[in-house]
């Protein structure tokens, strides 16, 4: 795998992160289900998964950049595993709606484990870390730049919605209204 | 409030990774990850009714 291929794969991984963040928004707005504190933490850790690929696109592929994403994925897997275990006992209806039979935290665990496996797989390709002399596009090219700004925009959007949901105090364990909007409605 | 700040900090790290110096991005990432772990430990206080 050349540096150019690796950068394309990193851009694709940013689109995957953007898809996860957008899907979380879609569920939040279409089903009117507000994310719990542990759900928000999992979203944050999905967003931090994007930092490694951004560094790879800007500075070229390095194992340390993949390590950043691996650390985020392991932390996310721990958080989502805890939420799965909180609702694993028979008779527990779980938190929120299910999508294709699994709750969002179960999908999050699958996503974080898939990220760990894919990151380990891409680390197998040593040639991406050697300078092959190919002229690489500045900042990864348009495909990568759109991916970077998309994921940044979705993270900034989460700043706004989380502020609306939690307000300036502690977030509710089981939020049902947007704290900053409940006086306006 | 802590989650809003964590999202904001993550966005700042992304911008630093895209436009700033690499050591700054790495340092900010470490700070955000530590803050995430601390937030997790602060919230993960309910005992799990499980035995392994």
Short mmCIF file of N, CA, C and O in Angstrom, two decimals, chain A residues 9-133:
data_model
loop_
_atom_site.label_atom_id
_atom_site.label_comp_id
_atom_site.label_asym_id
_atom_site.label_seq_id
_atom_site.Cartn_x
_atom_site.Cartn_y
_atom_site.Cartn_z
N UNK A 9 -7.52 5.87 2.11
CA UNK A 9 -8.20 5.06 3.12
C UNK A 9 -8.50 5.87 4.38
O UNK A 9 -9.56 5.73 4.99
N UNK A 10 -7.56 6.76 4.75
CA UNK A 10 -7.78 7.61 5.92
C UNK A 10 -8.93 8.58 5.67
O UNK A 10 -9.73 8.85 6.57
N UNK A 11 -9.02 9.10 4.44
CA UNK A 11 -10.15 9.98 4.11
C UNK A 11 -11.47 9.21 4.18
O UNK A 11 -12.47 9.71 4.71
N UNK A 12 -11.45 7.97 3.69
CA UNK A 12 -12.67 7.14 3.76
C UNK A 12 -13.07 6.89 5.22
O UNK A 12 -14.26 6.88 5.56
N UNK A 13 -12.07 6.69 6.07
CA UNK A 13 -12.39 6.46 7.49
C UNK A 13 -13.02 7.70 8.12
O UNK A 13 -13.87 7.59 9.00
N UNK A 14 -12.62 8.90 7.64
CA UNK A 14 -13.26 10.13 8.13
C UNK A 14 -14.72 10.19 7.70
O UNK A 14 -15.59 10.62 8.47
N UNK A 15 -15.00 9.75 6.47
CA UNK A 15 -16.41 9.70 6.03
C UNK A 15 -17.19 8.71 6.89
O UNK A 15 -18.38 8.94 7.19
N UNK A 16 -16.55 7.61 7.29
CA UNK A 16 -17.22 6.62 8.15
C UNK A 16 -17.56 7.24 9.51
O UNK A 16 -18.67 7.05 10.03
N UNK A 17 -16.61 7.99 10.08
CA UNK A 17 -16.87 8.67 11.36
C UNK A 17 -18.00 9.68 11.19
O UNK A 17 -18.91 9.78 12.03
N UNK A 18 -17.96 10.43 10.08
CA UNK A 18 -19.01 11.42 9.81
C UNK A 18 -20.37 10.73 9.69
O UNK A 18 -21.38 11.25 10.18
N UNK A 19 -20.39 9.57 9.08
CA UNK A 19 -21.64 8.81 8.93
C UNK A 19 -22.19 8.41 10.30
O UNK A 19 -23.40 8.53 10.55
N UNK A 20 -21.31 7.96 11.19
CA UNK A 20 -21.74 7.57 12.54
C UNK A 20 -22.32 8.78 13.28
O UNK A 20 -23.40 8.70 13.88
N UNK A 21 -21.62 9.92 13.22
CA UNK A 21 -22.09 11.12 13.92
C UNK A 21 -23.41 11.62 13.31
O UNK A 21 -24.32 12.05 14.04
N UNK A 22 -23.54 11.52 11.99
CA UNK A 22 -24.77 11.95 11.33
C UNK A 22 -25.92 11.01 11.68
O UNK A 22 -27.06 11.45 11.90
N UNK A 23 -25.64 9.70 11.74
CA UNK A 23 -26.68 8.73 12.09
C UNK A 23 -27.17 8.96 13.52
O UNK A 23 -28.38 8.84 13.81
N UNK A 24 -26.25 9.31 14.42
CA UNK A 24 -26.64 9.60 15.80
C UNK A 24 -27.56 10.82 15.84
O UNK A 24 -28.57 10.83 16.56
N UNK A 25 -27.23 11.84 15.05
CA UNK A 25 -28.09 13.02 14.95
C UNK A 25 -29.46 12.65 14.38
O UNK A 25 -30.50 13.13 14.86
N UNK A 26 -29.46 11.81 13.34
CA UNK A 26 -30.73 11.41 12.70
C UNK A 26 -31.64 10.72 13.71
O UNK A 26 -32.85 11.02 13.78
N UNK A 27 -31.07 9.82 14.51
CA UNK A 27 -31.87 9.14 15.53
C UNK A 27 -32.36 10.12 16.59
O UNK A 27 -33.51 10.05 17.04
N UNK A 28 -31.46 11.04 16.98
CA UNK A 28 -31.81 12.02 18.02
C UNK A 28 -32.98 12.90 17.58
O UNK A 28 -33.90 13.16 18.35
N UNK A 29 -32.95 13.36 16.33
CA UNK A 29 -33.97 14.32 15.88
C UNK A 29 -35.23 13.64 15.36
O UNK A 29 -36.34 14.15 15.55
N UNK A 30 -35.08 12.48 14.69
CA UNK A 30 -36.27 11.85 14.13
C UNK A 30 -37.07 11.12 15.19
O UNK A 30 -38.30 11.09 15.13
N UNK A 31 -36.39 10.53 16.18
CA UNK A 31 -37.10 9.78 17.22
C UNK A 31 -37.30 10.61 18.49
O UNK A 31 -37.91 10.14 19.45
N UNK A 32 -36.74 11.82 18.50
CA UNK A 32 -36.81 12.71 19.68
C UNK A 32 -36.26 12.01 20.92
O UNK A 32 -36.82 12.12 22.00
N UNK A 33 -35.17 11.27 20.75
CA UNK A 33 -34.52 10.61 21.88
C UNK A 33 -33.21 11.33 22.17
O UNK A 33 -32.34 11.42 21.29
N UNK A 34 -33.09 11.84 23.39
CA UNK A 34 -31.88 12.57 23.74
C UNK A 34 -30.82 11.60 24.25
O UNK A 34 -31.13 10.66 24.97
N UNK A 35 -29.57 11.81 23.86
CA UNK A 35 -28.50 10.90 24.31
C UNK A 35 -28.20 11.07 25.79
O UNK A 35 -28.16 12.19 26.30
N UNK A 36 -28.00 9.94 26.48
CA UNK A 36 -27.64 9.95 27.90
C UNK A 36 -26.16 10.35 28.04
O UNK A 36 -25.45 10.41 27.03
N UNK A 37 -25.68 10.59 29.27
CA UNK A 37 -24.27 10.97 29.44
C UNK A 37 -23.29 9.96 28.85
O UNK A 37 -22.34 10.34 28.16
N UNK A 38 -23.53 8.67 29.11
CA UNK A 38 -22.63 7.65 28.57
C UNK A 38 -22.70 7.59 27.04
O UNK A 38 -21.70 7.33 26.36
N UNK A 39 -23.92 7.87 26.50
CA UNK A 39 -24.08 7.91 25.03
C UNK A 39 -23.27 9.07 24.46
O UNK A 39 -22.63 8.94 23.40
N UNK A 40 -23.32 10.23 25.14
CA UNK A 40 -22.56 11.40 24.67
C UNK A 40 -21.07 11.12 24.69
O UNK A 40 -20.34 11.51 23.77
N UNK A 41 -20.62 10.41 25.75
CA UNK A 41 -19.20 10.09 25.84
C UNK A 41 -18.78 9.20 24.68
O UNK A 41 -17.69 9.37 24.11
N UNK A 42 -19.65 8.26 24.30
CA UNK A 42 -19.33 7.39 23.16
C UNK A 42 -19.27 8.19 21.86
O UNK A 42 -18.42 7.96 21.00
N UNK A 43 -20.17 9.18 21.71
CA UNK A 43 -20.11 10.05 20.53
C UNK A 43 -18.79 10.81 20.49
O UNK A 43 -18.16 10.96 19.44
N UNK A 44 -18.39 11.34 21.66
CA UNK A 44 -17.13 12.10 21.73
C UNK A 44 -15.96 11.20 21.31
O UNK A 44 -15.08 11.61 20.55
N UNK A 45 -15.97 9.95 21.80
CA UNK A 45 -14.86 9.05 21.49
C UNK A 45 -14.89 8.64 20.01
O UNK A 45 -13.83 8.40 19.41
N UNK A 46 -16.09 8.58 19.40
CA UNK A 46 -16.15 8.38 17.94
C UNK A 46 -15.49 9.57 17.24
O UNK A 46 -14.75 9.40 16.26
N UNK A 47 -15.78 10.77 17.72
CA UNK A 47 -15.20 11.97 17.10
C UNK A 47 -13.67 11.97 17.26
O UNK A 47 -12.96 12.33 16.30
N UNK A 48 -13.16 11.55 18.43
CA UNK A 48 -11.70 11.55 18.61
C UNK A 48 -11.02 10.51 17.71
O UNK A 48 -9.83 10.62 17.44
N UNK A 49 -11.80 9.50 17.26
CA UNK A 49 -11.26 8.54 16.29
C UNK A 49 -10.75 9.25 15.03
O UNK A 49 -9.88 8.75 14.34
N UNK A 50 -11.34 10.42 14.73
CA UNK A 50 -11.01 11.13 13.48
C UNK A 50 -9.69 11.87 13.55
O UNK A 50 -9.15 12.26 12.50
N UNK A 51 -9.15 12.07 14.75
CA UNK A 51 -7.93 12.89 14.88
C UNK A 51 -6.73 12.21 14.21
O UNK A 51 -5.94 12.86 13.51
N UNK A 52 -6.61 10.89 14.38
CA UNK A 52 -5.50 10.15 13.74
C UNK A 52 -5.53 10.28 12.22
O UNK A 52 -4.51 10.65 11.61
N UNK A 53 -6.67 10.01 11.57
CA UNK A 53 -6.72 10.18 10.11
C UNK A 53 -6.44 11.60 9.64
O UNK A 53 -5.79 11.80 8.61
N UNK A 54 -6.90 12.61 10.41
CA UNK A 54 -6.61 14.00 10.02
C UNK A 54 -5.09 14.22 10.02
O UNK A 54 -4.52 14.82 9.09
N UNK A 55 -4.42 13.72 11.07
CA UNK A 55 -2.96 13.87 11.14
C UNK A 55 -2.29 13.10 10.00
O UNK A 55 -1.30 13.57 9.41
N UNK A 56 -2.81 11.92 9.68
CA UNK A 56 -2.23 11.13 8.57
C UNK A 56 -2.35 11.85 7.25
O UNK A 56 -1.43 11.81 6.42
N UNK A 57 -3.48 12.51 7.01
CA UNK A 57 -3.69 13.22 5.75
C UNK A 57 -2.76 14.44 5.68
O UNK A 57 -2.18 14.74 4.65
N UNK A 58 -2.61 15.13 6.79
CA UNK A 58 -1.82 16.37 6.79
C UNK A 58 -0.31 16.10 6.78
O UNK A 58 0.44 16.74 6.04
N UNK A 59 0.14 15.16 7.65
CA UNK A 59 1.59 14.96 7.82
C UNK A 59 2.10 13.67 7.18
O UNK A 59 3.29 13.37 7.26
N UNK A 60 1.21 12.88 6.57
CA UNK A 60 1.61 11.59 6.02
C UNK A 60 1.39 10.49 7.05
O UNK A 60 1.38 10.77 8.26
N UNK A 61 1.20 9.25 6.58
CA UNK A 61 0.92 8.16 7.52
C UNK A 61 2.07 7.89 8.49
O UNK A 61 3.23 7.81 8.08
N UNK A 62 1.74 7.81 9.77
CA UNK A 62 2.71 7.45 10.81
C UNK A 62 2.03 6.51 11.77
O UNK A 62 0.82 6.63 12.03
N UNK A 63 2.81 5.60 12.35
CA UNK A 63 2.22 4.62 13.28
C UNK A 63 1.66 5.33 14.51
O UNK A 63 0.66 4.88 15.08
N UNK A 64 2.29 6.45 14.91
CA UNK A 64 1.79 7.17 16.09
C UNK A 64 0.38 7.73 15.85
O UNK A 64 -0.43 7.81 16.78
N UNK A 65 0.08 8.10 14.61
CA UNK A 65 -1.26 8.61 14.31
C UNK A 65 -2.30 7.49 14.42
O UNK A 65 -3.41 7.71 14.91
N UNK A 66 -1.92 6.30 13.94
CA UNK A 66 -2.84 5.17 14.08
C UNK A 66 -3.01 4.81 15.56
O UNK A 66 -4.09 4.39 15.99
N UNK A 67 -1.93 4.97 16.35
CA UNK A 67 -2.00 4.66 17.78
C UNK A 67 -3.01 5.57 18.48
O UNK A 67 -3.74 5.14 19.38
N UNK A 68 -3.07 6.83 18.05
CA UNK A 68 -4.05 7.77 18.61
C UNK A 68 -5.47 7.24 18.41
O UNK A 68 -6.28 7.22 19.35
N UNK A 69 -5.75 6.79 17.19
CA UNK A 69 -7.09 6.27 16.91
C UNK A 69 -7.34 4.97 17.68
O UNK A 69 -8.46 4.72 18.13
N UNK A 70 -6.29 4.15 17.82
CA UNK A 70 -6.46 2.90 18.58
C UNK A 70 -6.82 3.19 20.03
O UNK A 70 -7.71 2.54 20.61
N UNK A 71 -6.15 4.17 20.64
CA UNK A 71 -6.45 4.54 22.03
C UNK A 71 -7.90 5.02 22.15
O UNK A 71 -8.62 4.66 23.09
N UNK A 72 -8.34 5.83 21.20
CA UNK A 72 -9.73 6.31 21.21
C UNK A 72 -10.71 5.14 21.07
O UNK A 72 -11.73 5.08 21.76
N UNK A 73 -10.39 4.20 20.17
CA UNK A 73 -11.29 3.07 19.94
C UNK A 73 -11.38 2.17 21.17
O UNK A 73 -12.47 1.70 21.51
N UNK A 74 -10.25 1.97 21.84
CA UNK A 74 -10.27 1.13 23.05
C UNK A 74 -11.09 1.82 24.14
O UNK A 74 -11.92 1.18 24.82
N UNK A 75 -10.89 3.13 24.31
CA UNK A 75 -11.68 3.87 25.32
C UNK A 75 -13.17 3.81 24.98
O UNK A 75 -14.01 3.62 25.86
N UNK A 76 -13.50 3.96 23.70
CA UNK A 76 -14.90 3.88 23.28
C UNK A 76 -15.48 2.50 23.51
O UNK A 76 -16.64 2.35 23.93
N UNK A 77 -14.68 1.46 23.25
CA UNK A 77 -15.15 0.09 23.47
C UNK A 77 -15.43 -0.16 24.95
O UNK A 77 -16.40 -0.83 25.31
N UNK A 78 -14.57 0.41 25.82
CA UNK A 78 -14.78 0.26 27.27
C UNK A 78 -16.09 0.93 27.68
O UNK A 78 -16.91 0.34 28.40
N UNK A 79 -16.32 2.15 27.20
CA UNK A 79 -17.54 2.89 27.57
C UNK A 79 -18.79 2.18 27.05
O UNK A 79 -19.78 2.05 27.78
N UNK A 80 -18.75 1.71 25.81
CA UNK A 80 -19.94 1.05 25.27
C UNK A 80 -20.15 -0.33 25.90
O UNK A 80 -21.30 -0.74 26.11
N UNK A 81 -19.06 -1.03 26.24
CA UNK A 81 -19.21 -2.32 26.94
C UNK A 81 -19.90 -2.12 28.28
O UNK A 81 -20.78 -2.91 28.67
N UNK A 82 -19.50 -1.04 28.98
CA UNK A 82 -20.15 -0.78 30.28
C UNK A 82 -21.65 -0.57 30.09
O UNK A 82 -22.46 -1.09 30.86
N UNK A 83 -22.03 0.17 29.06
CA UNK A 83 -23.46 0.42 28.87
C UNK A 83 -24.20 -0.86 28.47
O UNK A 83 -25.33 -1.09 28.87
N UNK A 84 -23.55 -1.71 27.67
CA UNK A 84 -24.16 -3.01 27.34
C UNK A 84 -24.37 -3.81 28.62
O UNK A 84 -25.45 -4.38 28.84
N UNK A 85 -23.36 -3.84 29.50
CA UNK A 85 -23.46 -4.62 30.74
C UNK A 85 -24.53 -4.05 31.68
O UNK A 85 -25.16 -4.80 32.43
N UNK A 86 -24.73 -2.72 31.63
CA UNK A 86 -25.76 -2.11 32.49
C UNK A 86 -27.16 -2.63 32.13
O UNK A 86 -28.06 -2.64 32.96
N UNK A 87 -27.34 -3.03 30.86
CA UNK A 87 -28.67 -3.42 30.38
C UNK A 87 -28.72 -4.87 29.92
O UNK A 87 -29.61 -5.24 29.17
N UNK A 88 -27.77 -5.68 30.38
CA UNK A 88 -27.67 -7.03 29.81
C UNK A 88 -28.57 -8.04 30.53
O UNK A 88 -28.86 -9.11 29.98
N UNK A 89 -29.03 -7.72 31.73
CA UNK A 89 -29.82 -8.70 32.49
C UNK A 89 -31.16 -8.97 31.82
O UNK A 89 -31.77 -8.05 31.23
N UNK A 90 -31.66 -10.19 31.88
CA UNK A 90 -32.96 -10.52 31.29
C UNK A 90 -34.07 -9.63 31.88
O UNK A 90 -34.07 -9.37 33.08
N UNK A 91 -34.96 -9.16 31.03
CA UNK A 91 -36.05 -8.31 31.49
C UNK A 91 -35.76 -6.83 31.39
O UNK A 91 -36.67 -6.01 31.47
N UNK A 92 -34.48 -6.47 31.19
CA UNK A 92 -34.11 -5.05 31.03
C UNK A 92 -34.42 -4.63 29.59
O UNK A 92 -33.95 -5.27 28.64
N UNK A 93 -35.23 -3.58 29.44
CA UNK A 93 -35.63 -3.15 28.09
C UNK A 93 -34.53 -2.38 27.37
O UNK A 93 -34.66 -2.08 26.18
N UNK A 94 -33.47 -2.04 28.09
CA UNK A 94 -32.39 -1.28 27.47
C UNK A 94 -32.68 0.20 27.47
O UNK A 94 -33.74 0.65 27.92
N UNK A 95 -31.75 1.00 26.97
CA UNK A 95 -31.92 2.45 26.93
C UNK A 95 -32.19 2.88 25.50
O UNK A 95 -31.42 2.58 24.60
N UNK A 96 -33.30 3.57 25.28
CA UNK A 96 -33.61 4.09 23.95
C UNK A 96 -34.15 3.01 23.02
O UNK A 96 -34.45 1.89 23.43
N UNK A 97 -34.28 3.39 21.74
CA UNK A 97 -34.82 2.47 20.74
C UNK A 97 -33.74 1.53 20.24
O UNK A 97 -32.55 1.78 20.42
N UNK A 98 -34.20 0.46 19.61
CA UNK A 98 -33.26 -0.47 18.98
C UNK A 98 -33.27 -0.23 17.47
O UNK A 98 -34.29 0.14 16.89
N UNK A 99 -32.12 -0.41 16.86
CA UNK A 99 -32.01 -0.29 15.40
C UNK A 99 -31.57 -1.65 14.88
O UNK A 99 -30.51 -2.15 15.26
N UNK A 100 -32.40 -2.26 14.03
CA UNK A 100 -32.12 -3.60 13.49
C UNK A 100 -31.85 -4.60 14.63
O UNK A 100 -30.96 -5.46 14.53
N UNK A 101 -32.57 -4.43 15.72
CA UNK A 101 -32.47 -5.40 16.82
C UNK A 101 -31.43 -5.09 17.87
O UNK A 101 -31.39 -5.76 18.91
N UNK A 102 -30.58 -4.11 17.63
CA UNK A 102 -29.56 -3.75 18.62
C UNK A 102 -29.72 -2.30 19.05
O UNK A 102 -30.05 -1.45 18.22
N UNK A 103 -29.48 -2.04 20.34
CA UNK A 103 -29.51 -0.67 20.81
C UNK A 103 -28.25 0.07 20.32
O UNK A 103 -27.26 -0.55 19.92
N UNK A 104 -28.31 1.40 20.40
CA UNK A 104 -27.21 2.20 19.83
C UNK A 104 -25.87 1.89 20.50
O UNK A 104 -24.83 1.90 19.84
N UNK A 105 -25.90 1.62 21.82
CA UNK A 105 -24.63 1.34 22.50
C UNK A 105 -24.06 -0.01 22.05
O UNK A 105 -22.84 -0.19 22.04
N UNK A 106 -24.95 -0.95 21.66
CA UNK A 106 -24.45 -2.23 21.12
C UNK A 106 -23.80 -1.99 19.75
O UNK A 106 -22.72 -2.53 19.46
N UNK A 107 -24.45 -1.15 18.93
CA UNK A 107 -23.84 -0.79 17.64
C UNK A 107 -22.53 -0.04 17.85
O UNK A 107 -21.58 -0.21 17.07
N UNK A 108 -22.49 0.79 18.90
CA UNK A 108 -21.26 1.53 19.18
C UNK A 108 -20.13 0.56 19.52
O UNK A 108 -19.00 0.72 19.02
N UNK A 109 -20.44 -0.46 20.33
CA UNK A 109 -19.42 -1.45 20.68
C UNK A 109 -18.93 -2.16 19.42
O UNK A 109 -17.71 -2.33 19.22
N UNK A 110 -19.86 -2.55 18.56
CA UNK A 110 -19.48 -3.20 17.28
C UNK A 110 -18.59 -2.25 16.47
O UNK A 110 -17.57 -2.65 15.90
N UNK A 111 -18.97 -0.96 16.42
CA UNK A 111 -18.20 0.02 15.66
C UNK A 111 -16.79 0.21 16.21
O UNK A 111 -15.82 0.25 15.43
N UNK A 112 -16.66 0.31 17.53
CA UNK A 112 -15.33 0.51 18.12
C UNK A 112 -14.45 -0.73 17.91
O UNK A 112 -13.25 -0.61 17.62
N UNK A 113 -15.04 -1.93 18.07
CA UNK A 113 -14.25 -3.16 17.86
C UNK A 113 -13.84 -3.26 16.39
O UNK A 113 -12.69 -3.63 16.07
N UNK A 114 -14.76 -2.90 15.47
CA UNK A 114 -14.42 -2.92 14.04
C UNK A 114 -13.27 -1.93 13.77
O UNK A 114 -12.36 -2.23 12.99
N UNK A 115 -13.30 -0.78 14.43
CA UNK A 115 -12.23 0.21 14.24
C UNK A 115 -10.89 -0.35 14.72
O UNK A 115 -9.86 -0.17 14.04
N UNK A 116 -10.90 -1.05 15.86
CA UNK A 116 -9.65 -1.64 16.37
C UNK A 116 -9.09 -2.65 15.37
O UNK A 116 -7.90 -2.63 15.05
N UNK A 117 -9.97 -3.50 14.84
CA UNK A 117 -9.53 -4.53 13.89
C UNK A 117 -9.00 -3.88 12.61
O UNK A 117 -7.93 -4.25 12.09
N UNK A 118 -9.72 -2.88 12.09
CA UNK A 118 -9.30 -2.23 10.84
C UNK A 118 -7.99 -1.46 11.03
O UNK A 118 -7.13 -1.45 10.13
N UNK A 119 -7.82 -0.81 12.20
CA UNK A 119 -6.57 -0.09 12.46
C UNK A 119 -5.40 -1.07 12.54
O UNK A 119 -4.32 -0.79 12.02
N UNK A 120 -5.62 -2.21 13.20
CA UNK A 120 -4.56 -3.22 13.26
C UNK A 120 -4.24 -3.73 11.85
O UNK A 120 -3.06 -3.92 11.51
N UNK A 121 -5.28 -3.90 11.03
CA UNK A 121 -5.06 -4.41 9.66
C UNK A 121 -4.26 -3.42 8.82
O UNK A 121 -3.33 -3.81 8.10
N UNK A 122 -4.58 -2.12 8.93
CA UNK A 122 -3.87 -1.13 8.09
C UNK A 122 -2.43 -0.95 8.56
O UNK A 122 -1.54 -0.61 7.77
N UNK A 123 -2.17 -1.24 9.85
CA UNK A 123 -0.80 -1.15 10.36
C UNK A 123 0.09 -2.26 9.80
O UNK A 123 1.31 -2.19 9.93
N UNK A 124 -0.52 -3.28 9.20
CA UNK A 124 0.26 -4.38 8.63
C UNK A 124 1.03 -3.94 7.38
O UNK A 124 1.99 -4.59 6.98
N UNK A 125 0.59 -2.84 6.76
CA UNK A 125 1.18 -2.42 5.47
C UNK A 125 2.30 -1.41 5.71
O UNK A 125 2.05 -0.22 5.89
N UNK A 126 3.54 -1.91 5.73
CA UNK A 126 4.69 -1.07 6.08
C UNK A 126 5.04 -0.04 5.01
O UNK A 126 5.61 1.01 5.33
N UNK A 127 4.73 -0.33 3.74
CA UNK A 127 5.19 0.57 2.67
C UNK A 127 4.59 1.97 2.76
O UNK A 127 5.16 2.92 2.25
N UNK A 128 3.43 2.08 3.43
CA UNK A 128 2.81 3.40 3.55
C UNK A 128 3.68 4.36 4.38
O UNK A 128 3.52 5.58 4.26
N UNK A 129 4.58 3.81 5.22
CA UNK A 129 5.40 4.66 6.09
C UNK A 129 6.70 5.10 5.42
O UNK A 129 7.44 5.91 5.97
N UNK A 130 7.00 4.53 4.23
CA UNK A 130 8.22 4.90 3.51
C UNK A 130 7.88 5.95 2.45
O UNK A 130 6.83 5.88 1.81
N UNK A 131 8.79 6.93 2.31
CA UNK A 131 8.57 7.97 1.29
C UNK A 131 8.86 7.37 -0.08
O UNK A 131 10.01 7.03 -0.39
N UNK A 132 7.82 7.21 -0.90
CA UNK A 132 8.01 6.57 -2.21
C UNK A 132 8.28 7.59 -3.32
O UNK A 132 8.31 7.24 -4.50
N UNK A 133 8.46 8.85 -2.95
CA UNK A 133 8.81 9.87 -3.93
C UNK A 133 7.65 10.40 -4.74
O UNK A 133 7.82 11.32 -5.53
#
